[in-house]
Coordinates of C-alpha atoms and ligand atoms in Angstrom, one line a residue:
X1 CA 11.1 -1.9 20.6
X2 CA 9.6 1.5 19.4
X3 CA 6.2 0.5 18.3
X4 CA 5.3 -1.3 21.7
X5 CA 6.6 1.6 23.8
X6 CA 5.1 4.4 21.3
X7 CA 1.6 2.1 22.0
X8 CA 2.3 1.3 25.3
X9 CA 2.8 5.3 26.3
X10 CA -1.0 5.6 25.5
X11 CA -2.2 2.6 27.5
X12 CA -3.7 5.3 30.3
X13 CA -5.3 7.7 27.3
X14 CA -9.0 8.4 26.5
X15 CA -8.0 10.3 23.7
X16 CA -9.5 8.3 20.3
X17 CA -7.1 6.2 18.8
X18 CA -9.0 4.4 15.6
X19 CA -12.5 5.9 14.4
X20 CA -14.7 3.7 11.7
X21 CA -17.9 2.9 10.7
X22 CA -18.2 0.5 13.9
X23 CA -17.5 3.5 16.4
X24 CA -14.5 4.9 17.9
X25 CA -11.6 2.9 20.4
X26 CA -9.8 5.3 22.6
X27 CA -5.9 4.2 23.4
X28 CA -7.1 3.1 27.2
X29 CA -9.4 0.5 25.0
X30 CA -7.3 -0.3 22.1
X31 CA -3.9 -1.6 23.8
X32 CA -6.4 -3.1 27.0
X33 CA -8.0 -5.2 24.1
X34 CA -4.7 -6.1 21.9
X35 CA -3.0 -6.8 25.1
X36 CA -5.5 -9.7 26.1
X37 CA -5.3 -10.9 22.5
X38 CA -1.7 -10.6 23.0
X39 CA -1.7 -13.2 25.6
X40 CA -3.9 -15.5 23.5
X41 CA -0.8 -15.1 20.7
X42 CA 1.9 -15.9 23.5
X43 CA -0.2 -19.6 24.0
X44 CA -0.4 -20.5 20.8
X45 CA 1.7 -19.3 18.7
X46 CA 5.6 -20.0 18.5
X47 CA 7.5 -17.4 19.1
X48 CA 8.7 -15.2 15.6
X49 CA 5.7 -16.9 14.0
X50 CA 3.8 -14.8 11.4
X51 CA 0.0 -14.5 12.3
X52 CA -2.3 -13.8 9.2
X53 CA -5.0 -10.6 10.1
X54 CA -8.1 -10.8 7.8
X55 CA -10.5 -8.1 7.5
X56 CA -10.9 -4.2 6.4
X57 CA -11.3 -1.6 8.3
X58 CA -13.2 -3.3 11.3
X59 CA -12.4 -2.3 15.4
X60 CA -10.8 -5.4 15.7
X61 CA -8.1 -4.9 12.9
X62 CA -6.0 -2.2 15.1
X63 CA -6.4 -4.7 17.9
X64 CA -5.5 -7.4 16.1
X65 CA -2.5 -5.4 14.5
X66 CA -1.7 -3.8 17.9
X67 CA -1.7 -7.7 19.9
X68 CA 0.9 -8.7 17.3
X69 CA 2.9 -6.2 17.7
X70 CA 3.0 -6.2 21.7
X71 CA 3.7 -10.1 21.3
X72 CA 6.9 -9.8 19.3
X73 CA 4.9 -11.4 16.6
X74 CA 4.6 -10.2 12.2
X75 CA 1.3 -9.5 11.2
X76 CA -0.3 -10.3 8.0
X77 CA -2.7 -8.2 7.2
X78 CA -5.1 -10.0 4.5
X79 CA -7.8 -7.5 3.0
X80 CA -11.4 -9.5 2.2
X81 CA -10.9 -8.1 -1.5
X82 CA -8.1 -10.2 -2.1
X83 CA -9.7 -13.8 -3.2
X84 CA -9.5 -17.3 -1.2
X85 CA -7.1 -18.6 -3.8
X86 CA -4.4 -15.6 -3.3
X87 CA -5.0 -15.3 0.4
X88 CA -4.5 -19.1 1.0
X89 CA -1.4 -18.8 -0.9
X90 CA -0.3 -16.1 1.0
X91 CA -0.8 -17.5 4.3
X92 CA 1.0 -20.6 3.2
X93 CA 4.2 -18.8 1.9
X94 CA 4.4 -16.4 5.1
X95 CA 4.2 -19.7 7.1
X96 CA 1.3 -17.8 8.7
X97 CA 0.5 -20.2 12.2
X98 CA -2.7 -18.5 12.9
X99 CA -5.1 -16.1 11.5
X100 CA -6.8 -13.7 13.6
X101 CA -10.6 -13.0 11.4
X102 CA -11.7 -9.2 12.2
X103 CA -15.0 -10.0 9.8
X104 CA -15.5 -13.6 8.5
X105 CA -13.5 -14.4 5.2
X106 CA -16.2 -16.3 2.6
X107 CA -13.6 -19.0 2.2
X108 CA -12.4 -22.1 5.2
X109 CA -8.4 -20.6 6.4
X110 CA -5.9 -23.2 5.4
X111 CA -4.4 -22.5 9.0
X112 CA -6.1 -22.5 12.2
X113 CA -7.9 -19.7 12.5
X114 CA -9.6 -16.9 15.8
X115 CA -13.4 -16.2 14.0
X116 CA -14.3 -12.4 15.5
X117 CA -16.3 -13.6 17.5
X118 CA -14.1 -15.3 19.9
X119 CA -11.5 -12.9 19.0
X120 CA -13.9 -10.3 20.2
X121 CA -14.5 -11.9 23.3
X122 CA -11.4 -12.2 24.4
X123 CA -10.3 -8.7 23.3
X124 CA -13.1 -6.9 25.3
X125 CA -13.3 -10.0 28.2
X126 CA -12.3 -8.6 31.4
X127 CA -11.5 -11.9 32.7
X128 CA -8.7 -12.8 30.3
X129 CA -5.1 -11.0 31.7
X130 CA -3.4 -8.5 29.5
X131 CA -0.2 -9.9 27.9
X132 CA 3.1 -8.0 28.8
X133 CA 4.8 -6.9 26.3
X134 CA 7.1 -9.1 24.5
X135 CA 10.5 -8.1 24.1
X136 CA 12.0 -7.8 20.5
X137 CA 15.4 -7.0 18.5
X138 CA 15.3 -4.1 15.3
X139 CA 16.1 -6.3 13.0
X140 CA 13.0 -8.5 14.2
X141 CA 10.0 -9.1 11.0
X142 CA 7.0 -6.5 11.9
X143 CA 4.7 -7.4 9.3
X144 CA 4.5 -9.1 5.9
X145 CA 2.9 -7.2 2.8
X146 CA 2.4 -8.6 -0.6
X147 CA 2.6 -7.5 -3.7
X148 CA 2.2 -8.5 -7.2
X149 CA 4.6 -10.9 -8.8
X150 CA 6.3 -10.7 -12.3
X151 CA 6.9 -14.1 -11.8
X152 CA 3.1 -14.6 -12.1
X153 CA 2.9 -15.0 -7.8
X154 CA 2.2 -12.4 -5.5
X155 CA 6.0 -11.6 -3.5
X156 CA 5.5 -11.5 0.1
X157 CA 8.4 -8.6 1.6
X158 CA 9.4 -9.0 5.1
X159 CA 9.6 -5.5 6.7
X160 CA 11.3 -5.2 10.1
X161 CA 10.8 -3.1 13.3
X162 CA 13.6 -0.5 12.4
X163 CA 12.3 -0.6 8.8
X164 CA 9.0 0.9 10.1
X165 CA 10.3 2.8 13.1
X166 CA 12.9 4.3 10.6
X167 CA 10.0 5.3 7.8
X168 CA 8.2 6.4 11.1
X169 CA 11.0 9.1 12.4
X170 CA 11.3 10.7 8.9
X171 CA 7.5 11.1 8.5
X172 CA 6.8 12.5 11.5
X173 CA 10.3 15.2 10.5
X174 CA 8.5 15.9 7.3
X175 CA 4.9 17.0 8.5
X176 CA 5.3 17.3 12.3
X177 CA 3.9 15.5 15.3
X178 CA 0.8 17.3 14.5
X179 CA -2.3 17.0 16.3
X180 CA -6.2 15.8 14.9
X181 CA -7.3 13.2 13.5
X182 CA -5.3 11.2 10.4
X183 CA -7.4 10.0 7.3
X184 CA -6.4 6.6 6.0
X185 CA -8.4 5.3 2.8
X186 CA -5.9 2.8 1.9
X187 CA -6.6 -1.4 3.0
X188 CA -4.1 -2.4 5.3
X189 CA -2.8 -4.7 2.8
X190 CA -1.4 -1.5 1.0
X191 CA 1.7 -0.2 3.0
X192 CA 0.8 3.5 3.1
X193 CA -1.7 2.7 5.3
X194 CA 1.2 2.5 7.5
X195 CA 1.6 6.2 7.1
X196 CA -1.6 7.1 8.7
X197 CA -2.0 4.1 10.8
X198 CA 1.3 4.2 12.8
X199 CA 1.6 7.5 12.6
X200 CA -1.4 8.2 14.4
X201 CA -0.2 5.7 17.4
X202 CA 3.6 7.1 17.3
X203 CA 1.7 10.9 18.0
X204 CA -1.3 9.7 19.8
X205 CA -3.7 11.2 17.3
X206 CA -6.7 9.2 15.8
X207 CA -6.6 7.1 12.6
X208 CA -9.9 7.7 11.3
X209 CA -10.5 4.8 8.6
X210 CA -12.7 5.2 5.4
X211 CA -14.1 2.0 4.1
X212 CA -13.8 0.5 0.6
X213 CA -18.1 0.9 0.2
X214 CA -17.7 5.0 0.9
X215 CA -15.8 5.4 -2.3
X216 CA -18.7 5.1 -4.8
X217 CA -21.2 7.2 -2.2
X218 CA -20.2 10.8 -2.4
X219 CA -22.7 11.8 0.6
X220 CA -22.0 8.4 2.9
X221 CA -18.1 9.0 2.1
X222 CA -18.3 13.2 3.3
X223 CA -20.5 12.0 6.5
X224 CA -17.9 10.0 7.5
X225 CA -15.4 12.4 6.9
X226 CA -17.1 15.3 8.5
X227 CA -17.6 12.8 11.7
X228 CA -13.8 12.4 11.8
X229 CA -12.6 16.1 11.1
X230 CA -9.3 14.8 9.9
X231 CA -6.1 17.1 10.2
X232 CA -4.3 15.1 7.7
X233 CA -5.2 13.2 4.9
X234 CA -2.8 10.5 3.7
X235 CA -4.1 9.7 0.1
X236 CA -3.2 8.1 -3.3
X237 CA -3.6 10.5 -6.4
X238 CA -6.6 8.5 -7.6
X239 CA -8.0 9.0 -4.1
X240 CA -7.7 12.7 -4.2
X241 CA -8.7 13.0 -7.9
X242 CA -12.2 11.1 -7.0
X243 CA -12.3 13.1 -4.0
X244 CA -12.0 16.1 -6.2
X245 CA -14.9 15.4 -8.8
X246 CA -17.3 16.4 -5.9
X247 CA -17.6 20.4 -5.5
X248 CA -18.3 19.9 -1.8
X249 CA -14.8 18.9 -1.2
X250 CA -13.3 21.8 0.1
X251 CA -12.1 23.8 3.2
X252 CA -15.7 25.1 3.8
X253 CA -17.0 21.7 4.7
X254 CA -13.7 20.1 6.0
X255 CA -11.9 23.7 7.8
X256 CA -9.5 21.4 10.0
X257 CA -7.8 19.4 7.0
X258 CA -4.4 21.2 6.5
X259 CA -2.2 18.6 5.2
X260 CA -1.8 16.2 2.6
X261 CA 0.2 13.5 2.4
X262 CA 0.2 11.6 -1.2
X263 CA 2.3 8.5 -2.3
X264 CA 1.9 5.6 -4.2
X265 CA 1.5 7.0 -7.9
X266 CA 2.7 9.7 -10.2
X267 CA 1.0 13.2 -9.0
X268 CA 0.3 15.6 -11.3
X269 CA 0.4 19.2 -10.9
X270 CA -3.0 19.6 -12.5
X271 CA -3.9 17.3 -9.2
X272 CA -2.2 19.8 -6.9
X273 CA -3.5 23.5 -8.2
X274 CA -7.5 21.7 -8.3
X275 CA -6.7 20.7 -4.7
X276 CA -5.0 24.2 -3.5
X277 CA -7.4 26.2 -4.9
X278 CA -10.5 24.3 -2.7
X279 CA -7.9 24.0 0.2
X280 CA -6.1 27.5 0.0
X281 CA -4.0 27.5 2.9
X282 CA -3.5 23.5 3.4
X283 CA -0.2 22.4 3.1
X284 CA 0.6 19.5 0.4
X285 CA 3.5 17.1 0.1
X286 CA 4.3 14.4 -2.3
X287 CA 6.6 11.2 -1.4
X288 CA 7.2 8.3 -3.1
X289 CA 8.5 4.7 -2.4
X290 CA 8.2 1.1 -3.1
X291 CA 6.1 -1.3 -0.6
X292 CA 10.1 -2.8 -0.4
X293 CA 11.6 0.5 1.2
X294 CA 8.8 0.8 3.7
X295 CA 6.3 3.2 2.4
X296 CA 8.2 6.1 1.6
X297 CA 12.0 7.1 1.0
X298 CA 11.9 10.5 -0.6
X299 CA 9.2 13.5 0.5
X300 CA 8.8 17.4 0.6
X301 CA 6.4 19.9 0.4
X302 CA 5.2 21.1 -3.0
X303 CA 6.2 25.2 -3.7
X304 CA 4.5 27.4 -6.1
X305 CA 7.5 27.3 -8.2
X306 CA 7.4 23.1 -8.1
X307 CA 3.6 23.6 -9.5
X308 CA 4.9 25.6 -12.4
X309 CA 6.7 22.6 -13.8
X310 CA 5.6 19.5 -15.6
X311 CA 6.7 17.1 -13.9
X312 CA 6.5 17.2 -9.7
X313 CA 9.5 16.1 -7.6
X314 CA 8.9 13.2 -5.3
X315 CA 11.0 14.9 -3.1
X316 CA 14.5 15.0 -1.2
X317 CA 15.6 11.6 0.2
X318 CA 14.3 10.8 3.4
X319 CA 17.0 11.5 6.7
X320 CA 17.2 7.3 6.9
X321 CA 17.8 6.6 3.4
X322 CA 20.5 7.2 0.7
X323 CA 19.3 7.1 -3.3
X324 CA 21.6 7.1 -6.4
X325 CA 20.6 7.1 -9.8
X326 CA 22.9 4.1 -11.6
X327 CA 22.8 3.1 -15.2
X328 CA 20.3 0.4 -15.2
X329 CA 22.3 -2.1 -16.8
X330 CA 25.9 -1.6 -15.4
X331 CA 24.8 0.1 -12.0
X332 CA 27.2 2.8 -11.8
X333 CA 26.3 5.5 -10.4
X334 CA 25.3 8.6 -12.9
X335 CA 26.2 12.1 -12.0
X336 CA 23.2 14.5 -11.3
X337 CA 20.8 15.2 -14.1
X338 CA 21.0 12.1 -15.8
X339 CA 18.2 10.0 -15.8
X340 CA 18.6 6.2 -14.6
X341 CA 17.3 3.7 -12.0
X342 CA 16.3 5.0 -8.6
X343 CA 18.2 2.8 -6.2
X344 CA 18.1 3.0 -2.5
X345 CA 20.2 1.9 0.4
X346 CA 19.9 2.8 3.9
X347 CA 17.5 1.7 7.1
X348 CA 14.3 1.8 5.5
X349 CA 15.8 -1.6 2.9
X350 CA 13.6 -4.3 3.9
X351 CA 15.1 -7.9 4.5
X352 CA 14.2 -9.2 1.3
X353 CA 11.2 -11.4 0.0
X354 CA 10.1 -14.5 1.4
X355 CA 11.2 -17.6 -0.6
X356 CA 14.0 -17.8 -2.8
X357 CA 13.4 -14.4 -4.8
X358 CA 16.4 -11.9 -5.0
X359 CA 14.5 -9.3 -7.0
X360 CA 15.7 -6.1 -6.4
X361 CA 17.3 -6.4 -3.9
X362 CA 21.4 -6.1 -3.6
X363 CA 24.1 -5.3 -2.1
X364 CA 26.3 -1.5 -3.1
X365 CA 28.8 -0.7 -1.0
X366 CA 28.3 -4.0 0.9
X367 CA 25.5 -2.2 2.3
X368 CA 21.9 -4.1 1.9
X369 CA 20.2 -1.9 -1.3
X370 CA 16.9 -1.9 -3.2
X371 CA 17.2 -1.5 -6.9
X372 CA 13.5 0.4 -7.6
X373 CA 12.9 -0.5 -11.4
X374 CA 11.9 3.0 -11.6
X375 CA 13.3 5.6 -13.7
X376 CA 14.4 8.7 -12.5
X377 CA 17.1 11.7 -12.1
X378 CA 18.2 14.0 -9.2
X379 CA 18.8 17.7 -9.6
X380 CA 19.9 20.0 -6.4
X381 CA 18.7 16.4 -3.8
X382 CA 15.3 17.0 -5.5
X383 CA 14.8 13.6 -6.7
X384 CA 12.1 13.4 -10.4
X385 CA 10.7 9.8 -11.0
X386 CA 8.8 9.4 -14.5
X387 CA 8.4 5.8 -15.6
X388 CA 9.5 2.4 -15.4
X389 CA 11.6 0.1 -17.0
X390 CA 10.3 -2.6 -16.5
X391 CA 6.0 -3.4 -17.1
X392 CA 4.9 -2.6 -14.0
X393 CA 1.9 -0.4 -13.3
X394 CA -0.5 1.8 -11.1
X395 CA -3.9 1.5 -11.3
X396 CA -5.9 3.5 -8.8
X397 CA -3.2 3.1 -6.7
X398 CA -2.5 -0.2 -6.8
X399 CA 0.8 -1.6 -8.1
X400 CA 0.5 -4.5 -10.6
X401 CA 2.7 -6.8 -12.6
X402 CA 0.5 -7.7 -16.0
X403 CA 3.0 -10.4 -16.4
X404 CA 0.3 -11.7 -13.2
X405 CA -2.6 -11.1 -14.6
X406 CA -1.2 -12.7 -17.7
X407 CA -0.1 -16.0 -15.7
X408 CA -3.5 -16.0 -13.9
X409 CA -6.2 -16.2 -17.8
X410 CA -3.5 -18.7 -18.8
X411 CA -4.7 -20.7 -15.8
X412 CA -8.1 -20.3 -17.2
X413 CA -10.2 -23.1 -19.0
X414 CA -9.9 -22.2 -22.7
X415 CA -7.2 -19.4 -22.3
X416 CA -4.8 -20.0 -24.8
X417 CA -2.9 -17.3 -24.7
X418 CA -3.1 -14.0 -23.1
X419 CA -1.1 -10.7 -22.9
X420 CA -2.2 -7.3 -20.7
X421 CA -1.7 -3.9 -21.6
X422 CA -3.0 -0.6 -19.9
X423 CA -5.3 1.9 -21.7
X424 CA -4.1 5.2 -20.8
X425 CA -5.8 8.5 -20.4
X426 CA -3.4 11.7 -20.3
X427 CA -0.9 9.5 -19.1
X428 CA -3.1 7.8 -16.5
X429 CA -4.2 3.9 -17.0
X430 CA -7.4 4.1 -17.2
X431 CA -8.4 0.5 -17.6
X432 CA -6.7 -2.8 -18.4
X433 CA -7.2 -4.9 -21.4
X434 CA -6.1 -8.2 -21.7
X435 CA -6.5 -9.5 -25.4
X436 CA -6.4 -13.4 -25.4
X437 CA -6.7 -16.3 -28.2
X438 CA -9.4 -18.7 -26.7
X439 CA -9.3 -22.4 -27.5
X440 CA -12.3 -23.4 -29.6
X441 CA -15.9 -23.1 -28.5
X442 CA -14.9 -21.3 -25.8
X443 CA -17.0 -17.6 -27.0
X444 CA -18.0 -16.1 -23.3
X445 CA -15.0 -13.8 -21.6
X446 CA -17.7 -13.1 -18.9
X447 CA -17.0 -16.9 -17.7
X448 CA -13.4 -16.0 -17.9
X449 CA -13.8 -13.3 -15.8
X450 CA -15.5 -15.3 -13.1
X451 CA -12.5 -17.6 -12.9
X452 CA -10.3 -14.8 -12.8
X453 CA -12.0 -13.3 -9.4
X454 CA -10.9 -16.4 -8.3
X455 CA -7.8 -15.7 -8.8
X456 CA -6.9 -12.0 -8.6
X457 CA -8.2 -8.9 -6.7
X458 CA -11.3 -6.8 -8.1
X459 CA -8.4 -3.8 -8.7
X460 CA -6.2 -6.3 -11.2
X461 CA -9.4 -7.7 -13.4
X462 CA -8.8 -6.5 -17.1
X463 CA -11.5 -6.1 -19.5
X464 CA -11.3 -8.1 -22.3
X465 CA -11.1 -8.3 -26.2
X466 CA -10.4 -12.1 -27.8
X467 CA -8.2 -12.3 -31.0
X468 CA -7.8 -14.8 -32.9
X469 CA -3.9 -14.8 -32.7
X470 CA -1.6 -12.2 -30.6
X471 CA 0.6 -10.0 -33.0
X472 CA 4.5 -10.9 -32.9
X473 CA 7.7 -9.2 -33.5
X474 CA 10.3 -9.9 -35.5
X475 CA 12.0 -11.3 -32.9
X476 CA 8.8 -13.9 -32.5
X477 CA 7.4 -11.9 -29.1
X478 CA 4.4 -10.6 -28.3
X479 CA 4.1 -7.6 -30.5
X480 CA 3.0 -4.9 -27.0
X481 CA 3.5 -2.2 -29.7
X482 CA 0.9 -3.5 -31.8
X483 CA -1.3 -4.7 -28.9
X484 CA -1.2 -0.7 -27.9
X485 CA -2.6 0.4 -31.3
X486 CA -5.7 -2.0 -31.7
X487 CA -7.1 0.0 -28.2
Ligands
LIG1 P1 4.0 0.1 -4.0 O1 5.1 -0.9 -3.7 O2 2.7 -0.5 -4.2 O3 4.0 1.2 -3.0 O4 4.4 0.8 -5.4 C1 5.7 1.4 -5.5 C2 5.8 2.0 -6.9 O5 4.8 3.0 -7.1 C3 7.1 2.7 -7.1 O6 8.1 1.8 -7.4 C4 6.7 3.7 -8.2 O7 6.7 3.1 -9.4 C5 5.3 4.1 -7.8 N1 5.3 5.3 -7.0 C6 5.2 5.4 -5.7 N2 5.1 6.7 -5.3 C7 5.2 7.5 -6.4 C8 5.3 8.9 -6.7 N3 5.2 9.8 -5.8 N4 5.5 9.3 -8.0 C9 5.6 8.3 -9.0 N5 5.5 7.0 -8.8 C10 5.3 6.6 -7.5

C-alpha cells in the first residue's frame, strides 16, 4: 500500500503539504481531514467503488484525493472545464458511486453527490473519527483518467497502485527526493499532475498549485509563484513557453527553482536554451509518456551536447519499464536506429480501458504491453519520439483525437458534415480548424460553437470555416491533404 503509508508517514508533520489560492494545508491537516472523509467513504460506498472528485485546484481536492486513497477506494478526478455532458458520461462509464464536489459543478451529478460544504464539514469536523486506513492489493485501481476517444468518446484508463507507486520510484531516481516546494499547473484531470502531486506527498515537500485564471495574468500568476518559492517546476512545453514570453521569469525573481520537469508534448531545443539562459544553473529534464503508461516511461536530463541537436531525446527508459521500437504494422521488433512505434511493457502498463476497448493495449512476450501510436527510434537507450501515426494531437498540452471533435459538430443541429485539422506554427498546432458543410439556413458557426461547449472542453473547441462540400480523394475520403492547403 505505498501511497497510504507514504501519506500516512506525514500524519504528525507541520511541514506544508498543498499551497493554493485558498491558503496552505500542512500534512498534520491534510491526512486529519482526508481521514474523516475517509470514514464517510467506508459508509457509503462499496468497497472497490470508484468515487468521482469534481473541482480545480481547491483545499478540498488533495483531501478528497488523499480520503480515497486511505479508503482503498479510485478517484475520479473531474476538472470544472470539462462540460456537464462529458463529465456525466464519465461518471457513468467509471460506475462512479459518489462524487465528492470540492467547488460546486454548474450542472445536477447523475450520481449522488457530497456538495463542499458538507464535505468541508466533515473534513475539518472534529467530532467525526478519522478512518483507518483501508487495506489494498498492487494490482488494486488508484484512480481513473480520461482521455480523448478516436472512437468519438472520451476512454476512461484504469491506473493501479503499483502503476503509480512504480512511475513514483523512477521519478523520484531521476531528480532526487529533493526538498522545496513542487509547482503543478496541470488540472488533476491531466496525469502529470501526478508528477508534482504525489511526488510532493511520497517526499513530504509542498505541492504548490497554480490555477487555470493565473495563466492569462502575468503579475497574479508570478505573485503566486513567488508565495510558493517552488524548487521544482513540473510543466508542459506550452506552459513554459508562456511562462517564457514574460522577461520577469527568471532566477532573479524565482532563485530557488532549480529543476524542471517537462512532459506531455514535443520540447524543442529553442524551448530549452530560452529557459537556461534565464535559469543558468537549473537543471532541466525532458520525459515523455502516454496518460496509459502512467505519466512518464522514458526521462533524463538534457546536456549541452543534446541542445546542439534538432531533435531532443525523451530520454532513457525509465528503471520499471521496457520500450521497443516494432514495425507498426507487423510488430517486430526493429534493431536500433530505425524508426517505428514506441511500445512499452513493464509495471507502469495500466490495466486497460474501461468498457470493451482493446486499443493499445497487448500482450508481447505474454507480458501486458502498450502499443503508444507514436513514432519513434532508439540510439545508445536514448529513446527520439517525432510524430504519430495515427491523427492524434497536442494542443497546449492537451492530447486530442479530432476524430472527437469531429463526432461531437456532427451531433450538432445543422452539422452536416465536419472534418478537424490542426493549423501549425513551426511545427506547433497553433489552433484547430474544423471546416464543416452546414444543412441549409443554418449561416451562424457562433451557435455551433455554443452547442459544442456543451459537448467538449474549452482546450478541444476548433475555430471554424463552412464549405460548401469537404474535398475527397480518389479513394472517396476526406481529402486532409487538401483540407491542409485551404488554411
Ligand atoms: P497524454 O496521454 O495526454 O499524456 O499524451 C501522451 C502523448 O503525448 C504521447 O503519446 C505523445 O504523443 C505525446 N508526448 C508526451 N510526452 C512527449 C514528449 N516528451 N515528446 C513528444 N511527445 C510527447
Amino acid at each position: 500500500m505505498p501511497m497510504t503509508e507514504w501519506l500516512m508517514r506525514f500524519a504528525d508533520s507541520d511541514v506544508p503539504a498543498y499551497r493554493c489560492r485558498q491558503g496552505i494545508l500542512r500534512y498534520r491537516e491534510l491526512i486529519a481531514a482526508a481521514r474523516r472523509v475517509a470514514s464517510l467513504l467506508s459508509q457509503t460506498v462499496p468497497s472497490g467503488s470508484p468515487v468521482g472528485i469534481y473541482g480545480h485546484k481547491e483545499l478540498l481536492m488533495p483531501v478528497c484525493i488523499a480520503a480515497c486513497t486511505l479508503a482503498g477506494l479510485p478517484y475520479l478526478p473531474i476538472d470544472r472545464q470539462i462540460p456537464s455532458v462529458r463529465a456525466e458520461r464519465m461518471l457513468r462509464l467509471a460506475g462512479a458511486r459518489l462524487l465528492l464536489c470540492a467547488a460546486a459543478p454548474p450542472w445536477t451529478p447523475p450520481v449522488p453527490f457530497l456538495s463542499s460544504d458538507k464535505l468541508e464539514s466533515a473534513a475539518f469536523s472534529p467530532a467525526l473519527s478519522p478512518a483507518e486506513p483501508v487495506r489494498t492489493a498492487p494490482d488494486d485501481p488508484f484512480y481513473l483518467l480520461f482521455t480523448s476517444g478516436s472512437s468519438g468518446e472520451p476512454k476512461g484508463i484504469r491506473i493501479t497502485r503499483r502503476n503509480a507507486a512504480s512511475f513514483l520510484r523512477w521519478e523520484q531516481s531521476l531528480l532526487g527526493a529533493g526538498e522545496g516546494p513542487v509547482l503543478n499547473h496541470a488540472a488533476f484531470s491531466f496525469d502529470l499532475s501526478v508528477a508534482a502531486l504525489w511526488f510532493s506527498f511520497l517526499n513530504g515537500r509542498c505541492d504548490a498549485e497554480l490555477e487555470s485564471e493565473l495563466f492569462g495574468d502575468f503579475p497574479a500568476l508570478f505573485d503566486a509563484m513567488d508565495q510558493s518559492a517552488p524548487s521544482l517546476a513540473v510543466l508542459t512545453p506550452s506552459f513554459a513557453e508562456l511562462l517564457l514570453a514574460s522577461p520577469s521569469f527568471g532566477a532573479n525573481r524565482f532563485p530557488a527553482l532549480g529543476q524542471f520537469l517537462f512532459c506531455g508534448e514535443t520540447l524543442r531545443p529553442q524551448t530549452v536554451r530560452r529557459l537556461k539562459l534565464r535559469f543558468p544553473t537549473a537543471h532541466i529534464y525532458n520525459s515523455y509518456g502516454p496518460t496509459e503508461t502512467t505519466v512518464a516511461v522514458t526521462g533524463c536530463e538534457l546536456t549541452e551536447v543534446m541542445l546542439q541537436q534538432p531533435l531532443l531525446p525523451i530520454g532513457y527508459a525509465g528503471t520499471r519499464s521496457s520500450i521497443t521500437i516494432r514495425d507498426p504494422s507487423s510488430h517486430i521488433e526493429l534493431p536500433e536506429g530505425e524508426t517505428g512505434e514506441l511500445v512499452v511493457t513493464g509495471e507502469q502498463v495500466a490495466a486497460g480501458y474501461l468498457g470493451e476497448i482493446q486499443g493499445g493495449f497487448c500482450r508481447i512476450d505474454s507480458r501486458p504491453a502498450y502499443r503508444t501510436g507514436d513514432l519513434g527510434w532508439q540510439r545508445d537507450g536514448l529513446f527520439y519520439c517525432r510524430g504519430r501515426i495515427d491523427r492524434q494531437l497536442k494542443w497546449r498540452g492537451l492530447r486530442i483525437e479530432p476524430e472527437e471533435i469531429e463526432r461531437c459538430l456532427l451531433q450538432c443541429e445543422g452539422i452536416l458534415q465536419a472534418a478537424v485539422v490542426p493549423v501549425l506554427q513551426q511545427g506547433r498546432v497553433r489552433r484547430l480548424r474544423a471546416f464543416v458543410v452546414l444543412s441549409s439556413g443554418i449561416h451562424d458557426p457562433q451557435s455551433i460553437k455554443l452547442q459544442l461547449r456543451t459537448l467538449l472542453p474549452a482546450g478541444m473547441i476548433p475555430d471554424l470555416t463552412a464549405l460548401p462540400h469537404l474535398p475527397l480523394t480518389s479513394h472517396g475520403k476526406c481529402d486532409y491533404t487538401a483540407l491542409k492547403e485551404l488554411l
